[in-house]
mmCIF file of C-alpha atoms and ligand atoms in Angstrom:
data_model
loop_
_atom_site.group_PDB
_atom_site.id
_atom_site.type_symbol
_atom_site.label_atom_id
_atom_site.label_comp_id
_atom_site.label_asym_id
_atom_site.label_seq_id
_atom_site.Cartn_x
_atom_site.Cartn_y
_atom_site.Cartn_z
ATOM 1 C CA MET F 25 0.011 -0.637 7.702
ATOM 2 C CA SER F 26 2.845 -1.162 6.162
ATOM 3 C CA HIS F 27 5.258 -2.646 8.051
ATOM 4 C CA PRO F 28 9.825 -1.819 8.184
ATOM 5 C CA ASN F 29 11.540 -4.182 5.941
ATOM 6 C CA TRP F 30 12.963 -6.881 8.665
ATOM 7 C CA HIS F 31 14.729 -9.288 5.508
ATOM 8 C CA GLY F 32 11.038 -11.198 6.104
ATOM 9 C CA LYS F 33 10.900 -11.411 9.916
ATOM 10 C CA ARG F 34 8.331 -10.134 11.806
ATOM 11 C CA PHE F 35 10.544 -8.393 14.033
ATOM 12 C CA TYR F 36 13.845 -6.211 13.936
ATOM 13 C CA SER F 37 15.943 -9.164 14.417
ATOM 14 C CA PHE F 38 19.742 -8.632 15.269
ATOM 15 C CA ASP F 39 21.192 -10.998 11.791
ATOM 16 C CA SER F 40 18.483 -7.482 10.259
ATOM 17 C CA TYR F 41 20.465 -5.444 11.974
ATOM 18 C CA ILE F 42 23.898 -7.458 10.915
ATOM 19 C CA LYS F 43 23.234 -7.252 7.721
ATOM 20 C CA GLU F 44 21.873 -3.905 7.134
ATOM 21 C CA HIS F 45 25.151 -2.944 8.427
ATOM 22 C CA PHE F 46 27.668 -4.722 7.652
ATOM 23 C CA GLY F 47 26.577 -6.379 4.639
ATOM 24 C CA LYS F 48 26.295 -9.864 5.217
ATOM 25 C CA LYS F 49 25.694 -12.935 8.083
ATOM 26 C CA LEU F 50 28.118 -11.830 11.258
ATOM 27 C CA TYR F 51 29.209 -14.627 14.282
ATOM 28 C CA LYS F 52 29.645 -14.559 17.656
ATOM 29 C CA VAL F 53 32.681 -16.079 19.056
ATOM 30 C CA SER F 54 32.521 -16.303 22.736
ATOM 31 C CA LEU F 55 35.300 -15.093 24.966
ATOM 32 C CA ASP F 56 36.683 -15.141 28.416
ATOM 33 C CA ALA F 57 38.254 -12.231 29.743
ATOM 34 C CA GLY F 58 39.344 -14.484 32.939
ATOM 35 C CA CYS F 59 36.778 -11.351 34.939
ATOM 36 C CA THR F 60 34.467 -12.371 38.251
ATOM 37 C CA CYS F 61 31.733 -10.487 39.386
ATOM 38 C CA PRO F 62 31.310 -8.698 42.733
ATOM 39 C CA ASN F 63 28.214 -10.771 42.942
ATOM 40 C CA ARG F 64 30.135 -13.503 43.871
ATOM 41 C CA ASP F 65 33.760 -12.843 44.821
ATOM 42 C CA GLY F 66 32.107 -11.304 47.879
ATOM 43 C CA THR F 67 32.492 -7.235 47.008
ATOM 44 C CA LEU F 68 28.370 -7.704 47.288
ATOM 45 C CA GLY F 69 27.564 -11.186 47.445
ATOM 46 C CA PHE F 70 29.135 -14.869 47.719
ATOM 47 C CA GLY F 71 27.184 -17.400 45.172
ATOM 48 C CA GLY F 72 26.260 -14.486 43.090
ATOM 49 C CA CYS F 73 22.409 -14.464 40.683
ATOM 50 C CA THR F 74 20.707 -17.426 42.233
ATOM 51 C CA PHE F 75 20.200 -18.535 38.333
ATOM 52 C CA CYS F 76 23.348 -18.339 37.202
ATOM 53 C CA SER F 77 25.671 -21.189 36.867
ATOM 54 C CA ALA F 78 29.599 -21.432 38.370
ATOM 55 C CA GLU F 79 30.750 -20.117 34.492
ATOM 56 C CA GLY F 80 29.052 -17.035 35.242
ATOM 57 C CA SER F 81 25.917 -16.851 31.971
ATOM 58 C CA GLY F 82 29.391 -18.224 30.266
ATOM 59 C CA ASP F 83 29.274 -21.984 29.420
ATOM 60 C CA PHE F 84 30.569 -21.809 25.772
ATOM 61 C CA ALA F 85 33.676 -19.114 26.084
ATOM 62 C CA SER F 86 37.050 -21.253 26.013
ATOM 63 C CA SER F 87 39.549 -21.197 28.265
ATOM 64 C CA SER F 88 40.671 -18.198 30.512
ATOM 65 C CA HIS F 89 43.458 -20.059 30.337
ATOM 66 C CA GLN F 90 43.951 -19.012 26.895
ATOM 67 C CA SER F 91 44.501 -15.657 25.355
ATOM 68 C CA ILE F 92 42.202 -13.466 23.965
ATOM 69 C CA THR F 93 43.842 -14.885 20.277
ATOM 70 C CA GLU F 94 43.702 -18.295 20.551
ATOM 71 C CA GLN F 95 40.380 -17.597 22.061
ATOM 72 C CA ILE F 96 39.179 -16.204 19.325
ATOM 73 C CA GLU F 97 41.048 -18.547 16.590
ATOM 74 C CA GLU F 98 39.648 -21.562 18.530
ATOM 75 C CA GLY F 99 35.475 -20.060 17.992
ATOM 76 C CA ILE F 100 36.545 -19.282 14.013
ATOM 77 C CA THR F 101 37.086 -23.338 13.959
ATOM 78 C CA LEU F 102 34.515 -23.963 15.558
ATOM 79 C CA ILE F 103 31.791 -22.349 13.930
ATOM 80 C CA ALA F 104 33.898 -22.007 10.351
ATOM 81 C CA LYS F 105 32.756 -26.129 10.410
ATOM 82 C CA LYS F 106 28.933 -25.074 10.639
ATOM 83 C CA ALA F 107 29.245 -22.045 8.131
ATOM 84 C CA GLU F 108 30.690 -20.174 6.195
ATOM 85 C CA THR F 109 31.931 -16.306 6.915
ATOM 86 C CA ASP F 110 35.213 -14.890 7.466
ATOM 87 C CA GLN F 111 33.427 -12.160 9.949
ATOM 88 C CA TYR F 112 32.674 -13.193 13.722
ATOM 89 C CA ILE F 113 31.725 -11.013 16.712
ATOM 90 C CA ALA F 114 33.430 -11.502 19.960
ATOM 91 C CA TYR F 115 31.356 -11.566 22.151
ATOM 92 C CA PHE F 116 32.906 -11.244 26.048
ATOM 93 C CA GLN F 117 30.318 -13.513 27.619
ATOM 94 C CA ALA F 118 31.349 -14.441 31.143
ATOM 95 C CA PHE F 119 30.305 -13.267 34.384
ATOM 96 C CA THR F 120 30.907 -9.214 34.023
ATOM 97 C CA SER F 121 33.396 -8.685 31.999
ATOM 98 C CA THR F 122 34.515 -5.556 32.966
ATOM 99 C CA TYR F 123 34.827 -6.112 36.282
ATOM 100 C CA GLY F 124 38.980 -6.289 36.584
ATOM 101 C CA PRO F 125 41.914 -3.543 36.168
ATOM 102 C CA VAL F 126 41.494 -1.371 33.686
ATOM 103 C CA GLU F 127 45.058 -1.811 31.661
ATOM 104 C CA ARG F 128 44.090 -5.744 31.677
ATOM 105 C CA LEU F 129 40.918 -5.214 30.494
ATOM 106 C CA ARG F 130 42.137 -2.604 27.917
ATOM 107 C CA SER F 131 45.073 -4.830 26.731
ATOM 108 C CA MET F 132 42.578 -7.856 26.517
ATOM 109 C CA PHE F 133 38.974 -5.214 24.387
ATOM 110 C CA LEU F 134 42.752 -4.435 22.603
ATOM 111 C CA GLU F 135 43.704 -7.492 21.410
ATOM 112 C CA ALA F 136 39.757 -8.246 20.325
ATOM 113 C CA ALA F 137 39.320 -5.440 18.042
ATOM 114 C CA HIS F 138 42.850 -5.587 16.550
ATOM 115 C CA HIS F 139 42.063 -9.120 15.335
ATOM 116 C CA PRO F 140 40.745 -9.036 11.248
ATOM 117 C CA LYS F 141 38.245 -11.376 11.356
ATOM 118 C CA ILE F 142 36.610 -9.222 14.532
ATOM 119 C CA ALA F 143 34.002 -7.368 13.140
ATOM 120 C CA ALA F 144 32.408 -6.589 16.250
ATOM 121 C CA ILE F 145 32.358 -6.064 19.847
ATOM 122 C CA SER F 146 29.640 -7.292 22.632
ATOM 123 C CA ILE F 147 31.011 -6.834 26.151
ATOM 124 C CA GLY F 148 28.454 -8.459 28.672
ATOM 125 C CA THR F 149 28.136 -6.451 32.294
ATOM 126 C CA ARG F 150 26.793 -5.035 35.163
ATOM 127 C CA PRO F 151 25.325 -1.729 34.951
ATOM 128 C CA ASP F 152 27.686 -0.838 38.508
ATOM 129 C CA CYS F 153 30.505 -2.147 37.050
ATOM 130 C CA LEU F 154 30.706 0.811 34.618
ATOM 131 C CA PRO F 155 33.261 3.154 36.258
ATOM 132 C CA ASN F 156 34.997 6.549 34.048
ATOM 133 C CA GLU F 157 37.867 4.663 32.973
ATOM 134 C CA ILE F 158 35.909 1.779 31.722
ATOM 135 C CA LEU F 159 33.811 4.446 29.898
ATOM 136 C CA SER F 160 36.574 6.284 28.667
ATOM 137 C CA LEU F 161 38.054 2.544 27.402
ATOM 138 C CA LEU F 162 34.679 1.571 26.477
ATOM 139 C CA GLU F 163 35.310 4.958 23.631
ATOM 140 C CA GLU F 164 38.249 3.958 22.676
ATOM 141 C CA ILE F 165 37.537 0.226 22.088
ATOM 142 C CA MET F 166 34.477 2.102 19.543
ATOM 143 C CA SER F 167 36.745 3.883 17.483
ATOM 144 C CA ILE F 168 38.391 0.683 16.545
ATOM 145 C CA LYS F 169 35.640 -1.204 15.519
ATOM 146 C CA PRO F 170 31.437 -1.206 16.533
ATOM 147 C CA LEU F 171 30.829 -1.972 20.152
ATOM 148 C CA PHE F 172 27.825 -3.213 21.948
ATOM 149 C CA ILE F 173 27.454 -2.938 26.221
ATOM 150 C CA GLU F 174 25.162 -5.581 27.853
ATOM 151 C CA LEU F 175 23.721 -5.370 30.787
ATOM 152 C CA GLY F 176 21.289 -8.245 32.613
ATOM 153 C CA LEU F 177 18.898 -6.229 34.060
ATOM 154 C CA GLN F 178 16.438 -9.266 34.538
ATOM 155 C CA THR F 179 13.166 -7.905 35.691
ATOM 156 C CA ILE F 180 12.567 -4.334 36.926
ATOM 157 C CA HIS F 181 10.837 -5.228 40.072
ATOM 158 C CA GLU F 182 12.762 -4.518 43.481
ATOM 159 C CA GLU F 183 10.890 -7.523 44.725
ATOM 160 C CA THR F 184 12.535 -10.111 42.597
ATOM 161 C CA ALA F 185 15.822 -8.985 41.866
ATOM 162 C CA LYS F 186 16.024 -8.531 45.715
ATOM 163 C CA HIS F 187 14.456 -12.022 45.680
ATOM 164 C CA PHE F 188 17.329 -14.246 43.058
ATOM 165 C CA HIS F 189 19.722 -11.712 44.210
ATOM 166 C CA ARG F 190 20.499 -8.931 41.508
ATOM 167 C CA GLY F 191 22.520 -6.610 44.133
ATOM 168 C CA TYR F 192 21.877 -4.067 42.467
ATOM 169 C CA GLU F 193 18.820 -1.119 42.733
ATOM 170 C CA LEU F 194 17.105 -0.448 39.598
ATOM 171 C CA ASP F 195 18.640 3.749 39.958
ATOM 172 C CA ILE F 196 22.111 2.413 39.375
ATOM 173 C CA PHE F 197 21.139 0.574 35.813
ATOM 174 C CA GLU F 198 19.220 4.245 34.443
ATOM 175 C CA ASP F 199 22.949 6.030 35.631
ATOM 176 C CA ALA F 200 24.597 3.024 34.086
ATOM 177 C CA VAL F 201 22.020 3.548 30.935
ATOM 178 C CA HIS F 202 22.430 7.583 31.248
ATOM 179 C CA ALA F 203 26.110 7.116 31.208
ATOM 180 C CA LEU F 204 26.750 4.522 28.108
ATOM 181 C CA SER F 205 23.710 6.713 25.898
ATOM 182 C CA ASN F 206 25.728 10.352 26.327
ATOM 183 C CA ARG F 207 28.835 8.188 24.885
ATOM 184 C CA GLN F 208 26.714 7.000 22.098
ATOM 185 C CA ILE F 209 27.497 3.252 22.828
ATOM 186 C CA PRO F 210 24.763 1.251 22.383
ATOM 187 C CA ILE F 211 22.914 -1.005 24.254
ATOM 188 C CA VAL F 212 21.743 -4.593 25.158
ATOM 189 C CA VAL F 213 19.823 -5.054 27.870
ATOM 190 C CA HIS F 214 18.644 -8.653 29.381
ATOM 191 C CA LEU F 215 15.388 -9.584 30.281
ATOM 192 C CA ILE F 216 14.474 -12.699 31.971
ATOM 193 C CA LEU F 217 10.891 -13.894 31.192
ATOM 194 C CA GLY F 218 9.405 -16.827 33.972
ATOM 195 C CA LEU F 219 11.665 -15.582 37.588
ATOM 196 C CA PRO F 220 9.772 -17.401 40.773
ATOM 197 C CA GLY F 221 6.966 -15.102 41.734
ATOM 198 C CA GLU F 222 6.687 -12.385 38.867
ATOM 199 C CA THR F 223 3.529 -12.402 37.034
ATOM 200 C CA LYS F 224 2.832 -11.627 33.233
ATOM 201 C CA GLN F 225 2.338 -8.264 34.107
ATOM 202 C CA GLN F 226 4.968 -7.706 35.900
ATOM 203 C CA MET F 227 7.239 -9.069 32.985
ATOM 204 C CA LEU F 228 5.377 -6.869 30.039
ATOM 205 C CA GLU F 229 6.447 -3.388 32.402
ATOM 206 C CA SER F 230 9.826 -4.520 32.330
ATOM 207 C CA VAL F 231 9.332 -4.607 28.609
ATOM 208 C CA SER F 232 7.524 -1.651 28.276
ATOM 209 C CA TYR F 233 10.160 -0.330 30.926
ATOM 210 C CA LEU F 234 12.567 -0.542 27.946
ATOM 211 C CA ASN F 235 10.582 2.310 25.638
ATOM 212 C CA HIS F 236 11.737 4.740 27.411
ATOM 213 C CA LEU F 237 15.118 4.631 26.949
ATOM 214 C CA PRO F 238 17.657 5.016 24.295
ATOM 215 C CA ILE F 239 18.798 0.931 24.657
ATOM 216 C CA HIS F 240 20.103 -0.246 20.999
ATOM 217 C CA GLY F 241 18.328 -3.357 22.153
ATOM 218 C CA VAL F 242 17.383 -6.258 24.083
ATOM 219 C CA LYS F 243 18.041 -10.081 24.557
ATOM 220 C CA LEU F 244 14.771 -11.587 26.285
ATOM 221 C CA SER F 245 15.339 -15.092 27.310
ATOM 222 C CA MET F 246 12.780 -17.516 29.526
ATOM 223 C CA LEU F 247 14.212 -18.000 32.502
ATOM 224 C CA HIS F 248 16.590 -21.670 32.849
ATOM 225 C CA VAL F 249 16.700 -23.631 35.945
ATOM 226 C CA LEU F 250 20.526 -24.392 35.851
ATOM 227 C CA SER F 251 22.213 -27.727 38.170
ATOM 228 C CA GLY F 252 24.445 -26.580 40.215
ATOM 229 C CA THR F 253 23.029 -23.135 40.912
ATOM 230 C CA GLN F 254 21.294 -22.032 44.292
ATOM 231 C CA MET F 255 17.358 -21.383 42.260
ATOM 232 C CA GLY F 256 17.953 -25.223 40.996
ATOM 233 C CA LYS F 257 17.889 -26.462 44.838
ATOM 234 C CA GLU F 258 14.760 -24.163 44.759
ATOM 235 C CA TYR F 259 13.273 -25.540 42.381
ATOM 236 C CA GLU F 260 14.280 -29.509 43.100
ATOM 237 C CA GLN F 261 13.084 -28.986 46.888
ATOM 238 C CA ASN F 262 9.849 -27.365 46.038
ATOM 239 C CA PRO F 263 9.198 -26.765 42.171
ATOM 240 C CA PHE F 264 7.439 -23.034 41.318
ATOM 241 C CA PRO F 265 6.221 -22.620 37.832
ATOM 242 C CA VAL F 266 7.938 -22.695 34.625
ATOM 243 C CA PHE F 267 6.871 -21.222 30.704
ATOM 244 C CA SER F 268 5.500 -24.153 28.536
ATOM 245 C CA LEU F 269 6.010 -23.729 24.795
ATOM 246 C CA GLU F 270 3.048 -23.313 24.173
ATOM 247 C CA GLU F 271 2.495 -20.507 27.213
ATOM 248 C CA TYR F 272 6.457 -18.958 26.326
ATOM 249 C CA VAL F 273 5.773 -17.948 22.600
ATOM 250 C CA ASP F 274 1.883 -16.764 23.017
ATOM 251 C CA PHE F 275 3.487 -14.736 25.718
ATOM 252 C CA LEU F 276 6.528 -13.585 24.034
ATOM 253 C CA ILE F 277 5.001 -12.091 20.770
ATOM 254 C CA LEU F 278 3.202 -10.327 23.293
ATOM 255 C CA CYS F 279 6.369 -9.284 24.737
ATOM 256 C CA LEU F 280 7.450 -8.360 20.788
ATOM 257 C CA GLU F 281 4.491 -6.220 20.135
ATOM 258 C CA HIS F 282 5.292 -4.186 23.902
ATOM 259 C CA ILE F 283 8.704 -3.157 21.758
ATOM 260 C CA ARG F 284 9.101 0.062 20.253
ATOM 261 C CA GLU F 285 10.285 -0.455 16.390
ATOM 262 C CA ASP F 286 13.773 0.395 16.424
ATOM 263 C CA ILE F 287 14.717 -1.538 18.936
ATOM 264 C CA VAL F 288 17.134 -4.606 18.105
ATOM 265 C CA ILE F 289 15.909 -8.041 19.079
ATOM 266 C CA HIS F 290 18.905 -9.523 19.233
ATOM 267 C CA ARG F 291 16.690 -12.969 21.295
ATOM 268 C CA ILE F 292 14.080 -14.447 21.432
ATOM 269 C CA THR F 293 15.451 -17.945 23.234
ATOM 270 C CA GLY F 294 17.482 -18.834 25.574
ATOM 271 C CA ASP F 295 20.931 -20.802 24.372
ATOM 272 C CA GLY F 296 21.278 -22.800 28.765
ATOM 273 C CA PRO F 297 23.918 -25.527 28.891
ATOM 274 C CA LYS F 298 22.018 -28.624 27.666
ATOM 275 C CA ASP F 299 24.497 -31.030 30.222
ATOM 276 C CA LEU F 300 23.089 -28.792 33.081
ATOM 277 C CA LEU F 301 19.580 -27.429 32.416
ATOM 278 C CA ILE F 302 16.422 -28.798 34.629
ATOM 279 C CA ALA F 303 13.568 -26.838 32.886
ATOM 280 C CA PRO F 304 12.606 -26.271 30.976
ATOM 281 C CA LEU F 305 14.068 -28.926 29.131
ATOM 282 C CA TRP F 306 12.355 -28.611 25.553
ATOM 283 C CA SER F 307 14.394 -24.725 25.541
ATOM 284 C CA THR F 308 16.563 -26.853 24.032
ATOM 285 C CA HIS F 309 14.659 -27.660 21.006
ATOM 286 C CA LYS F 310 15.753 -23.890 19.596
ATOM 287 C CA ARG F 311 15.126 -24.378 15.988
ATOM 288 C CA LEU F 312 11.439 -25.844 16.860
ATOM 289 C CA VAL F 313 11.333 -22.483 19.448
ATOM 290 C CA LEU F 314 12.179 -20.180 16.520
ATOM 291 C CA ASN F 315 9.983 -21.331 13.930
ATOM 292 C CA THR F 316 7.484 -21.465 16.885
ATOM 293 C CA ILE F 317 7.142 -18.033 17.267
ATOM 294 C CA ALA F 318 7.740 -17.313 13.766
ATOM 295 C CA HIS F 319 5.053 -19.271 12.827
ATOM 296 C CA GLU F 320 2.590 -17.992 15.468
ATOM 297 C CA MET F 321 3.860 -14.665 14.384
ATOM 298 C CA LYS F 322 2.775 -15.115 11.105
ATOM 299 C CA ILE F 323 -0.744 -16.276 12.038
ATOM 300 C CA ARG F 324 -1.812 -13.170 13.951
ATOM 301 C CA ASN F 325 -0.249 -10.873 11.750
ATOM 302 C CA SER F 326 1.701 -10.162 14.332
ATOM 303 C CA TYR F 327 4.478 -7.291 14.488
ATOM 304 C CA GLN F 328 6.749 -6.120 17.039
ATOM 305 C CA GLY F 329 5.709 -2.727 18.490
ATOM 306 C CA THR F 330 1.879 -3.087 17.320
ATOM 307 C CA ARG F 331 0.812 -2.519 20.455
ATOM 308 C CA VAL F 332 3.298 0.577 21.642
ATOM 309 C CA SER F 333 1.360 3.603 22.201
ATOM 310 C CA ILE F 334 2.408 6.958 20.822
ATOM 311 C CA HIS F 335 3.251 8.017 24.750
ATOM 312 C CA GLU F 336 6.138 4.634 24.994
ATOM 313 C CA GLU F 337 8.427 6.038 22.986
ATOM 314 C CA TYR F 338 11.379 7.229 24.047
ATOM 315 C CA ARG F 339 13.014 10.292 22.111
ATOM 316 C CA PHE F 340 16.240 11.463 21.709
ATOM 317 C CA PRO F 341 16.881 13.999 23.038
ATOM 318 C CA SER F 342 17.503 17.176 19.516
HETATM 319 S S1 SF4 V 429 25.631 -10.166 37.206
HETATM 320 FE FE1 SF4 V 429 26.273 -12.254 36.066
HETATM 321 S S2 SF4 V 429 27.839 -12.558 36.255
HETATM 322 FE FE2 SF4 V 429 27.704 -12.108 38.396
HETATM 323 S S3 SF4 V 429 25.980 -13.027 39.240
HETATM 324 FE FE3 SF4 V 429 24.877 -12.358 37.976
HETATM 325 S S4 SF4 V 429 24.699 -13.558 36.385
HETATM 326 FE FE4 SF4 V 429 26.263 -14.442 37.070
#
């Protein structure tokens, strides 16, 4: 059986997609638009998702006191020390980056979109923070530079989602996917593998569910238990099982086999802040994790999508 050309990889990596569409590797510059999150400011709840650190998933983002251009320039300076490139992706990573007055967001997104070294924009948000005026703004940004919208779903199981205080139900996510898809805005979905109380079967159900949706990509990550979070406290009082490296690699490969071939895999491991990480400590060795996954996929002759059945595949309406 032949497999697509994914630049030598056994899954459709984001790097492969970027090389295909931009002709070279692009690096991400993490940005902070100065937004908070409805799950933290009291609109939906206080404290946020129980795994979320005080920096709101943006522990590598630059300071929100700086302008977007200053943050981009600072990020470029740091990346340029390690890599040779002149084009970047502006990644609005901290908290919920579409949560705020639309005119303020507009000026920040436009500042990034018009920067000469920014080739594409990626915006992380919640599916319940995409009202019509924001969707129109995203269309406007997409008319200037390629755009990705990243939605933190984490799981399709309501019981798990309630346990970590996600604050929205699955139908809200589905409405957002359809609203974005109707406007042809590429969607990247985040899933966390190893949330407390979930079985591997449940995690696989979340992965397979994505095959039915008109999404562009997925980010998979092991759960990171961080100090200073509610989950960190729960773990310290009553440790729950987290993946070992071997278990994670084994399960991650199974997940990739269950994902449609056309879905771009933006991430297969996590980037938890080292100074806050309680468990699993092996996840800080990112290169080791990536190499082990590649090695195991080769040994098993494994490829993305080999376990997707025909009836699972999504077909875009003609
Ligand atoms: S929605 Fe995102 S930013 Fe908000 S609390 Fe949850 S993980 Fe943190």
